[in-house]
GROMACS .gro file of N, CA, C and O in nm:
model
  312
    1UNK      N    1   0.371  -1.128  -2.938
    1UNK     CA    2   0.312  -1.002  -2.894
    1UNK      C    3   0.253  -1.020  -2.754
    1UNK      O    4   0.219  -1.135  -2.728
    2UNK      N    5   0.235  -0.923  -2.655
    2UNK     CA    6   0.197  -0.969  -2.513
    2UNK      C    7   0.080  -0.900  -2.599
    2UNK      O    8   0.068  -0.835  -2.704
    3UNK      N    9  -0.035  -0.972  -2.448
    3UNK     CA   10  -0.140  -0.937  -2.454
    3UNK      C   11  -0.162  -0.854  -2.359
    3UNK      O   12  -0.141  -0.888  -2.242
    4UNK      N   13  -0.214  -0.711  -2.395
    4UNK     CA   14  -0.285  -0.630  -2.275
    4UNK      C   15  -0.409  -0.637  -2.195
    4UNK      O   16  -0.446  -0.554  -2.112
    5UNK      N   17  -0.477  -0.760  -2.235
    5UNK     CA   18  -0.588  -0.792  -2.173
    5UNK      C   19  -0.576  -0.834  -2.063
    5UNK      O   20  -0.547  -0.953  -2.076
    6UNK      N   21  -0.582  -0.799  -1.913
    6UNK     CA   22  -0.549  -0.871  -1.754
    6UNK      C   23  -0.660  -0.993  -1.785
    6UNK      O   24  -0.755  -1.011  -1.861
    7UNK      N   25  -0.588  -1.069  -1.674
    7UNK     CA   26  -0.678  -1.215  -1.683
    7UNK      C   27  -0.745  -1.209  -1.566
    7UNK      O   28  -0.710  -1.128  -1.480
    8UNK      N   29  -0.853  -1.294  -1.547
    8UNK     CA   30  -0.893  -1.280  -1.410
    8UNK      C   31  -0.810  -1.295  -1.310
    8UNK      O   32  -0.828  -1.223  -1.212
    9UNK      N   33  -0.726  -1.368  -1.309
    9UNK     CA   34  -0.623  -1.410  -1.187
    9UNK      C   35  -0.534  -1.290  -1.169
    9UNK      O   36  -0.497  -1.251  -1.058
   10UNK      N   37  -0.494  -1.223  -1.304
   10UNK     CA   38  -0.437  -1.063  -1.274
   10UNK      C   39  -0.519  -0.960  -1.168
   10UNK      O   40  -0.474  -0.888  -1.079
   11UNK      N   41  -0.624  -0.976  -1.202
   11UNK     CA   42  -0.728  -0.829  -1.138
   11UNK      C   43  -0.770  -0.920  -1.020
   11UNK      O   44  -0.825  -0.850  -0.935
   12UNK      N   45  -0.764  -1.073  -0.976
   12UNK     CA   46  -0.819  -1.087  -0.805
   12UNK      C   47  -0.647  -1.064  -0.758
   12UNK      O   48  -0.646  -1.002  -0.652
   13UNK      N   49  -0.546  -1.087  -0.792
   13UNK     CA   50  -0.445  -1.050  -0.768
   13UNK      C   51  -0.419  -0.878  -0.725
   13UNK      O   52  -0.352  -0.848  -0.627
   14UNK      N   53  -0.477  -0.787  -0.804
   14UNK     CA   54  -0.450  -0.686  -0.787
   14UNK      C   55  -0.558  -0.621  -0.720
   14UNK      O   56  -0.554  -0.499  -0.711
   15UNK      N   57  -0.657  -0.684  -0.669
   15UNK     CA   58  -0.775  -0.607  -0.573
   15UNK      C   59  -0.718  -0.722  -0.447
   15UNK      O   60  -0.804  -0.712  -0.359
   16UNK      N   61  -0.641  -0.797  -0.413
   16UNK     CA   62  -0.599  -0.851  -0.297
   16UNK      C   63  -0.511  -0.740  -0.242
   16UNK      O   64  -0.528  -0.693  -0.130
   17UNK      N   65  -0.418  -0.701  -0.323
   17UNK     CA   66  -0.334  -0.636  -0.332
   17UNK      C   67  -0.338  -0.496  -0.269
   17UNK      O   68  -0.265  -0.430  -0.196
   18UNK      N   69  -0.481  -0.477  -0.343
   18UNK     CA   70  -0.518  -0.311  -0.298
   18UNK      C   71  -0.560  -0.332  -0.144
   18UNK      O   72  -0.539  -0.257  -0.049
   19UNK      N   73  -0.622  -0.448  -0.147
   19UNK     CA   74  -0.707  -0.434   0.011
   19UNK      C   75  -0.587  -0.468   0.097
   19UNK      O   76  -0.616  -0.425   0.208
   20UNK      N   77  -0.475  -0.519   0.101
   20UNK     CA   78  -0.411  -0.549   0.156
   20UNK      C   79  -0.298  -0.422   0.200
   20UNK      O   80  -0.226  -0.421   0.300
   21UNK      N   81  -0.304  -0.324   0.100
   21UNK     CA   82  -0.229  -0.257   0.065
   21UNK      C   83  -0.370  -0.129   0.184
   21UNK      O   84  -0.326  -0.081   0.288
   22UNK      N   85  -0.471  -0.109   0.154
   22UNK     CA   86  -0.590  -0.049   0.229
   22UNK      C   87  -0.566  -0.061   0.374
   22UNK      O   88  -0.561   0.030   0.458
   23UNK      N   89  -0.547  -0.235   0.396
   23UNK     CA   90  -0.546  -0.259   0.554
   23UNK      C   91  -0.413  -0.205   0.597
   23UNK      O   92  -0.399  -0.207   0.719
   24UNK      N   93  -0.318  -0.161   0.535
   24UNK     CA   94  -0.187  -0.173   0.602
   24UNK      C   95  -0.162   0.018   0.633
   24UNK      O   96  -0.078   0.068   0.708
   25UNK      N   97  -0.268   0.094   0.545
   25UNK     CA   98  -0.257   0.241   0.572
   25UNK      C   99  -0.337   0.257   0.653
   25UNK      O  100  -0.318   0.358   0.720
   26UNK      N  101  -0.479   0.162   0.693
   26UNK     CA  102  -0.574   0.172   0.798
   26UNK      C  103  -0.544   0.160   0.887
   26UNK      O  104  -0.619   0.202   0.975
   27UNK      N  105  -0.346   0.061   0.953
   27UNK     CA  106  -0.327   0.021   1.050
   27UNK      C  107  -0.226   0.174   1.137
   27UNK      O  108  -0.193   0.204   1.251
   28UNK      N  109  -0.207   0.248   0.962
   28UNK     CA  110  -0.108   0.349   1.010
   28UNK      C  111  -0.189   0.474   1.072
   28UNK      O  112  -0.133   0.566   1.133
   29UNK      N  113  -0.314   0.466   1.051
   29UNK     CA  114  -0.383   0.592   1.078
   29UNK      C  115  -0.439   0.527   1.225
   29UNK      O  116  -0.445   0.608   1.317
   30UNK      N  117  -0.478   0.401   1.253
   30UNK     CA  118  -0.514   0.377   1.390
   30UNK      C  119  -0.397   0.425   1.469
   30UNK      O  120  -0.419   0.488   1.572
   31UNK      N  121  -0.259   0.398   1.426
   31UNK     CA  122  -0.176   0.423   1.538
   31UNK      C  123  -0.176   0.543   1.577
   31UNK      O  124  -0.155   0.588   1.690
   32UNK      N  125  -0.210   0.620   1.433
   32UNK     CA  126  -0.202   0.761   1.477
   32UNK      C  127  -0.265   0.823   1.585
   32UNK      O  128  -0.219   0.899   1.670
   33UNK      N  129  -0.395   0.774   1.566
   33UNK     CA  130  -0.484   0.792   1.621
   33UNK      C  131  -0.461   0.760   1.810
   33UNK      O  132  -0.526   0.828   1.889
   34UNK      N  133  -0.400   0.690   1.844
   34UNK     CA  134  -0.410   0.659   1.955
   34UNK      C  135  -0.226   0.666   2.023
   34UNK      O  136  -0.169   0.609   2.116
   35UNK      N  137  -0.183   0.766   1.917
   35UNK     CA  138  -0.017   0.778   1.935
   35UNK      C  139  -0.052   0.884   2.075
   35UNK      O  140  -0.167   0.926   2.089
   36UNK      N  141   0.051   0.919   2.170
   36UNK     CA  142   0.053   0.923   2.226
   36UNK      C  143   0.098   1.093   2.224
   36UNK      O  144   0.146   1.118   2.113
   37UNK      N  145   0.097   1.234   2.326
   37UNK     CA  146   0.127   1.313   2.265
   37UNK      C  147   0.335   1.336   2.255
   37UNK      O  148   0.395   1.388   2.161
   38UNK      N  149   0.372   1.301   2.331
   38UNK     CA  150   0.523   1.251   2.332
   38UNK      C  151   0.548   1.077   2.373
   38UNK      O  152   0.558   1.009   2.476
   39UNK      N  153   0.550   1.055   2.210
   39UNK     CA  154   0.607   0.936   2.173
   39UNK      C  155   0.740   0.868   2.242
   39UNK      O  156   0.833   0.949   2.236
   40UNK      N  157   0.772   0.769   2.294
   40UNK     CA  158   0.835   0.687   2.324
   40UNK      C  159   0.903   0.590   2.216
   40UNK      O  160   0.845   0.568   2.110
   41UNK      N  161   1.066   0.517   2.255
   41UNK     CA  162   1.121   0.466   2.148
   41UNK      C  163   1.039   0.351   2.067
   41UNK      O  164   1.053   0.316   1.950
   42UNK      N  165   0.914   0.284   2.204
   42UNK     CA  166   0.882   0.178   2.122
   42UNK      C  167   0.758   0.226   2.065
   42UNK      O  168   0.717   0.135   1.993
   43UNK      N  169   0.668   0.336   2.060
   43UNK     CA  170   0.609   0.388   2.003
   43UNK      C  171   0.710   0.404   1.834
   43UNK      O  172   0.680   0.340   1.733
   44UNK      N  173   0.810   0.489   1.839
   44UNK     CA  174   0.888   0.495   1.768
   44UNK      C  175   0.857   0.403   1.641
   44UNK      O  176   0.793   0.419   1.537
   45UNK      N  177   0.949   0.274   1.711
   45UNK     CA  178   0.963   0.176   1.624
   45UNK      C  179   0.826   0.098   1.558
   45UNK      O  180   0.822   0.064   1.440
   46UNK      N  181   0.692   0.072   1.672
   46UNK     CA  182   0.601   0.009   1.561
   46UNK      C  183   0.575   0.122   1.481
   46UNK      O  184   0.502   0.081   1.391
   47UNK      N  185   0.602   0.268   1.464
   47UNK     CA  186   0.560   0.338   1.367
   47UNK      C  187   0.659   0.295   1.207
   47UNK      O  188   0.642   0.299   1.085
   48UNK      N  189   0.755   0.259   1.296
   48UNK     CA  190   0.859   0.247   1.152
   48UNK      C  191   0.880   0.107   1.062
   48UNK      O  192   0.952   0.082   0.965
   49UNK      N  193   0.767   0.013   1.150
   49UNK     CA  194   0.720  -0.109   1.144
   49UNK      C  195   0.611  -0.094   1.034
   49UNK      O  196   0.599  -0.131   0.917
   50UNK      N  197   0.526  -0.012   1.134
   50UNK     CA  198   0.405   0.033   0.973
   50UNK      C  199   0.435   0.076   0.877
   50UNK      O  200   0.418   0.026   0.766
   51UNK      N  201   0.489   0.181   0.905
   51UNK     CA  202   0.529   0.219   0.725
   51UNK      C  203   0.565   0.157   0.648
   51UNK      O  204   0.536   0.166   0.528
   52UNK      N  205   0.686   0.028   0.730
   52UNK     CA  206   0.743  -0.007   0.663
   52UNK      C  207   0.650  -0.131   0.563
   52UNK      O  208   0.666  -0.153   0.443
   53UNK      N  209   0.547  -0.203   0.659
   53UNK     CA  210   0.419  -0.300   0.539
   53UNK      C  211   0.401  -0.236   0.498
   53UNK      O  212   0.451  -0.251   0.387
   54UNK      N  213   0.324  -0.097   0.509
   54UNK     CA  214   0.273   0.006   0.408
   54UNK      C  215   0.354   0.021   0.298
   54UNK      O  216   0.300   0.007   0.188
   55UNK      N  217   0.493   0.050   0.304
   55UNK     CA  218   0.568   0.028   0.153
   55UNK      C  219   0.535  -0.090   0.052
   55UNK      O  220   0.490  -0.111  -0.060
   56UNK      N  221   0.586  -0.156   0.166
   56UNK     CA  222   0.569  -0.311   0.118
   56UNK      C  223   0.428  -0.333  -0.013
   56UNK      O  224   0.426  -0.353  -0.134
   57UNK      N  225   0.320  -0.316   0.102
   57UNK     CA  226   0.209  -0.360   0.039
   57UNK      C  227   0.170  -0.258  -0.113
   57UNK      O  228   0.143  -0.305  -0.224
   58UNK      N  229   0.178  -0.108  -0.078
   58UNK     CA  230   0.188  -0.037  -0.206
   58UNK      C  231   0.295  -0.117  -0.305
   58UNK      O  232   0.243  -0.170  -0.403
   59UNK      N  233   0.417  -0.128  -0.291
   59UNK     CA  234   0.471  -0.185  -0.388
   59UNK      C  235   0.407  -0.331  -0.456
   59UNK      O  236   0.368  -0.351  -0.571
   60UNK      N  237   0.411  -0.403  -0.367
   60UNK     CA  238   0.288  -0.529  -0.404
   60UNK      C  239   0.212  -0.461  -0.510
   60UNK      O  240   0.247  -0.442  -0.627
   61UNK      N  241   0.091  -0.423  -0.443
   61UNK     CA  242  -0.020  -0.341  -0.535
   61UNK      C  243   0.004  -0.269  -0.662
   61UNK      O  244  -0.085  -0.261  -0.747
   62UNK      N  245   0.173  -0.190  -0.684
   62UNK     CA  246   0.186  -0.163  -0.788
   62UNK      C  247   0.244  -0.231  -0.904
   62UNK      O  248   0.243  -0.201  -1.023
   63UNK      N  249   0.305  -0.352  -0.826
   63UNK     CA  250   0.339  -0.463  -0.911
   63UNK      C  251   0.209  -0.499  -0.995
   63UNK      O  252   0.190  -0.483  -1.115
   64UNK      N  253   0.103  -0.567  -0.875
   64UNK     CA  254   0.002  -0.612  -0.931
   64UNK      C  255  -0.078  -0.550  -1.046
   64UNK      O  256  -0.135  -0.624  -1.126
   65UNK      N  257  -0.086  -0.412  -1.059
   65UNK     CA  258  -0.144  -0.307  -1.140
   65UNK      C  259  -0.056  -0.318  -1.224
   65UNK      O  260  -0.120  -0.313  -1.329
   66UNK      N  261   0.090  -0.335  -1.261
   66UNK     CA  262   0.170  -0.315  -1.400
   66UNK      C  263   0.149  -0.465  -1.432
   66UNK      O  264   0.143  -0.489  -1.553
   67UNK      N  265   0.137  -0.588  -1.337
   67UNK     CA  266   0.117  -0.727  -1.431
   67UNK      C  267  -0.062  -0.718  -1.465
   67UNK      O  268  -0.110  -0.822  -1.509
   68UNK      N  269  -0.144  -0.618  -1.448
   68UNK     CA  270  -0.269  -0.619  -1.508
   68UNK      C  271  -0.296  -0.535  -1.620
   68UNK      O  272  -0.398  -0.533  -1.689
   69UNK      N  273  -0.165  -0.445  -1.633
   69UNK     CA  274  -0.146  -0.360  -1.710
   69UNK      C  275  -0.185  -0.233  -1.739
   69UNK      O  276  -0.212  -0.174  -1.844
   70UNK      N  277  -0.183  -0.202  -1.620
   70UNK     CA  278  -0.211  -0.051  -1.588
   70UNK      C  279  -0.056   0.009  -1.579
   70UNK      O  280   0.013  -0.043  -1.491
   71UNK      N  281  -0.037   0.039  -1.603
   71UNK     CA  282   0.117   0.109  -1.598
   71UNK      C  283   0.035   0.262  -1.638
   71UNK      O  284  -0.027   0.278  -1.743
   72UNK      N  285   0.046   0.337  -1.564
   72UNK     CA  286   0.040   0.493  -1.602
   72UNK      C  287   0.167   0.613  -1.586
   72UNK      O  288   0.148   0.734  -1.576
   73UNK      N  289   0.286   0.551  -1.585
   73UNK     CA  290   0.386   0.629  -1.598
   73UNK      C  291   0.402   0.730  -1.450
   73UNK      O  292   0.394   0.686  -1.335
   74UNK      N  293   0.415   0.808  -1.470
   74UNK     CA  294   0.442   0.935  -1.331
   74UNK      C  295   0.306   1.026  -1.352
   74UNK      O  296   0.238   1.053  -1.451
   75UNK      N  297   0.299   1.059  -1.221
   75UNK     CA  298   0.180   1.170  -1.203
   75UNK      C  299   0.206   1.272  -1.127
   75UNK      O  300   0.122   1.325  -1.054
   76UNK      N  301   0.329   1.312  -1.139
   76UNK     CA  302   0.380   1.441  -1.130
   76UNK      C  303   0.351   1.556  -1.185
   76UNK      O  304   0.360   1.577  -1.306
   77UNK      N  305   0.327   1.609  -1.132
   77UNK     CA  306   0.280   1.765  -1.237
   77UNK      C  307   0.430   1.882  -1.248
   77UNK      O  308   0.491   1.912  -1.145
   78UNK      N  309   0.471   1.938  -1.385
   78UNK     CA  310   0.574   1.989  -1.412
   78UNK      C  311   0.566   2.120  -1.329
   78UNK      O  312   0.659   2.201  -1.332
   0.00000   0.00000   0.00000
């Protein structure tokens, strides 16, 4: 039978996760912040750079939350 109890090493795993996952949307809103009002290609690309850790790290983080055992299915509303 698994156990649904997270271990400690699950939950510092999954609050690394979050903060890491925190710093990487904090990095997307600085850019915003100082984006330019007509963007350039290399403006462009570190934007598509960020997002792209930003996936990254959410996915991380949601890994980490289903191996702590939070799994909450979809939160879609019908």
């Amino acid at each position: 039978m698994t156990d649904l109890q997270p271990t400690p090493d699950d939950r510092e795993t999954l609050r690394r996760a979050a903060a890491a996952h925190s710093a990487a949307s904090q990095d997307v809103e600085a850019f915003l912040r100082r984006l330019p009002q007509v963007p350039d290609p290399a403006d462009l690309t570190e934007y598509a750079t960020l997002l792209s850790r930003e996936e990254r790290a959410r996915g991380a983080r949601q890994a980490a939350a289903d191996a702590a055992g939070l799994q909450i299915g979809t939160m879609e509303s019908e």
